[in-house]
Coordinates of C-alpha atoms in Angstrom, one line a residue:
X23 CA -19.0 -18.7 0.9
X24 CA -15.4 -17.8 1.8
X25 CA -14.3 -15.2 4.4
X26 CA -12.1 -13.2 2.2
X27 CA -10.0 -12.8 5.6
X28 CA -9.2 -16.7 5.2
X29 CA -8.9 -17.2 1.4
X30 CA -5.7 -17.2 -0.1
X31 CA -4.1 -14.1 -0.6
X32 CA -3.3 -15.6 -5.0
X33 CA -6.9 -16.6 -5.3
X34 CA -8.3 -13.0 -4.4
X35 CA -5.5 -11.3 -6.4
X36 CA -6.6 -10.2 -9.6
X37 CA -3.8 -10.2 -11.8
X38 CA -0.9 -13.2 -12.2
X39 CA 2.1 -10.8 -13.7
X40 CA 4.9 -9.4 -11.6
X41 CA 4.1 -5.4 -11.7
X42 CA 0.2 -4.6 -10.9
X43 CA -1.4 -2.3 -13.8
X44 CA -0.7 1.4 -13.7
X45 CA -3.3 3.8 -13.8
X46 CA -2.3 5.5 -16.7
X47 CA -3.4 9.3 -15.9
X48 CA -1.4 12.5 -15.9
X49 CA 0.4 12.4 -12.5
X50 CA -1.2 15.3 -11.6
X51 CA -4.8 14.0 -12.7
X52 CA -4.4 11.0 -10.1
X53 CA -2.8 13.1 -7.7
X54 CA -6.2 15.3 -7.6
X55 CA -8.3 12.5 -7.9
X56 CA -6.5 10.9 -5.3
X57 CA -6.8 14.1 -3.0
X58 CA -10.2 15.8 -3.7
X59 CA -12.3 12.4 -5.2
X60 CA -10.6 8.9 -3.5
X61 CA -13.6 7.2 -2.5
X62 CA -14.6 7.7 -6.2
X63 CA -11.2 7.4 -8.1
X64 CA -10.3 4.3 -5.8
X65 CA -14.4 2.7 -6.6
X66 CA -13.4 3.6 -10.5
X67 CA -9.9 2.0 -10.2
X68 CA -10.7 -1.0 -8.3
X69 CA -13.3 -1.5 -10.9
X70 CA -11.0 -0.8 -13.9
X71 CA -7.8 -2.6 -12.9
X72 CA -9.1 -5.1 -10.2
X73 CA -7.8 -5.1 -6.4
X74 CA -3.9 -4.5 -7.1
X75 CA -2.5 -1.2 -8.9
X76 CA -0.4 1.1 -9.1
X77 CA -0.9 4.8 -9.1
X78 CA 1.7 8.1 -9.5
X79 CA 0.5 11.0 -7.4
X80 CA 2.6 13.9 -6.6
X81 CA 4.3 13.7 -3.3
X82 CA 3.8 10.3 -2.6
X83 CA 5.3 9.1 -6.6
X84 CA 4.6 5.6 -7.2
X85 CA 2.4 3.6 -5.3
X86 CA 0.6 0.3 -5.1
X87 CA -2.6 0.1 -4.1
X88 CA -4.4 -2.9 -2.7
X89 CA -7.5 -3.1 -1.5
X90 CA -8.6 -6.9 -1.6
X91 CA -9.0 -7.3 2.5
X92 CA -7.0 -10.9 2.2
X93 CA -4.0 -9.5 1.0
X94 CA -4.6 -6.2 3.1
X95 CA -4.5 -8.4 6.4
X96 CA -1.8 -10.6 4.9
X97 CA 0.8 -8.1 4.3
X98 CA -0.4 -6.5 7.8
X99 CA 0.1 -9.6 10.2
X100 CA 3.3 -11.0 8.0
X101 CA 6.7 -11.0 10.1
X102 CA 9.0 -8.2 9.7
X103 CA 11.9 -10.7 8.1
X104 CA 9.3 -11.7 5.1
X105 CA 9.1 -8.5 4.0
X106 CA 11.3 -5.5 2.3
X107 CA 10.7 -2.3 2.6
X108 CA 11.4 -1.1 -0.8
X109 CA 13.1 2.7 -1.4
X110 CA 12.3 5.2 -1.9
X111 CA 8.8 5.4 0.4
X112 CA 7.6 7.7 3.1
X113 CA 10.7 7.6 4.6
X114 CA 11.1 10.6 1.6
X115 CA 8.7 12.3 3.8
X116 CA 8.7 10.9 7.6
X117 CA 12.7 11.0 7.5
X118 CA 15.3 7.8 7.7
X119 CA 14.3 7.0 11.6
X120 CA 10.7 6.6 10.7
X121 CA 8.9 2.9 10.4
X122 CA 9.0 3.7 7.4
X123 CA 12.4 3.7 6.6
X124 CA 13.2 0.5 8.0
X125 CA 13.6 -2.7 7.9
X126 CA 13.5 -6.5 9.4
X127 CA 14.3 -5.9 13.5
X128 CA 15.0 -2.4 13.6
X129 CA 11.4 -2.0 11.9
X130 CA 9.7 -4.8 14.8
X131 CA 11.9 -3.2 17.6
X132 CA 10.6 0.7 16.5
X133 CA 7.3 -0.5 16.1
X134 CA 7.3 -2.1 19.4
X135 CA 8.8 0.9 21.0
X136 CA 5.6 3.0 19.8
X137 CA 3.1 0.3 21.3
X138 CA 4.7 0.6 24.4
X139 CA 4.2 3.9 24.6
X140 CA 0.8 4.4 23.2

């Protein structure tokens, strides 16, 4: 058997095509599913439209979800220059001097910053 931590990240995925599948509720509908019922919404999505997708919930807008732990840990431990941080995000929220808001060094240098101080 395969530690799902170990496989790779396009044989746990479960969709080949550039933009994950939308849920395709009423904003509002996933955005109280999201709030009052995740661990159910998310068990009924996952099942649904596989590991990857995307969701629209107020506050947050569009969002994808993944929850395959492969591609969780893979976008977790990748450098900060192999990936973008795509606007808008919670930067919306957190303000443009959050982690959240930034990108390559200035993201590895702020999140270094908060270690150190932790």
């Amino acid at each position: 058997m395969t530690d799902p931590a170990l496989a790779s990240p396009c044989a746990t995925s479960t969709s080949n095509t550039l933009n994950p599948p939308p849920v395709r509720l009423p904003k509002l509908v996933q955005g109280v599913g999201f709030a009052v019922f995740r661990r159910k919404s998310m068990r009924n999505w996952i099942k649904r439209h596989g590991h990857i997708f995307e969701i629209n919930v107020p506050i947050f807008g569009q969002s994808v979800v993944v929850s395959d732990p492969a591609l969780v840990r893979s976008v977790c431990t990748v450098s900060a220059e192999q990936l973008i941080n795509v606007q808008p995000n919670l930067s919306n929220l957190f303000g443009p001097g959050s982690v959240f808001a930034l990108d390559g060094s200035r993201h590895r240098d702020r999140r270094r910053h908060r270690m150190v101080r932790s």
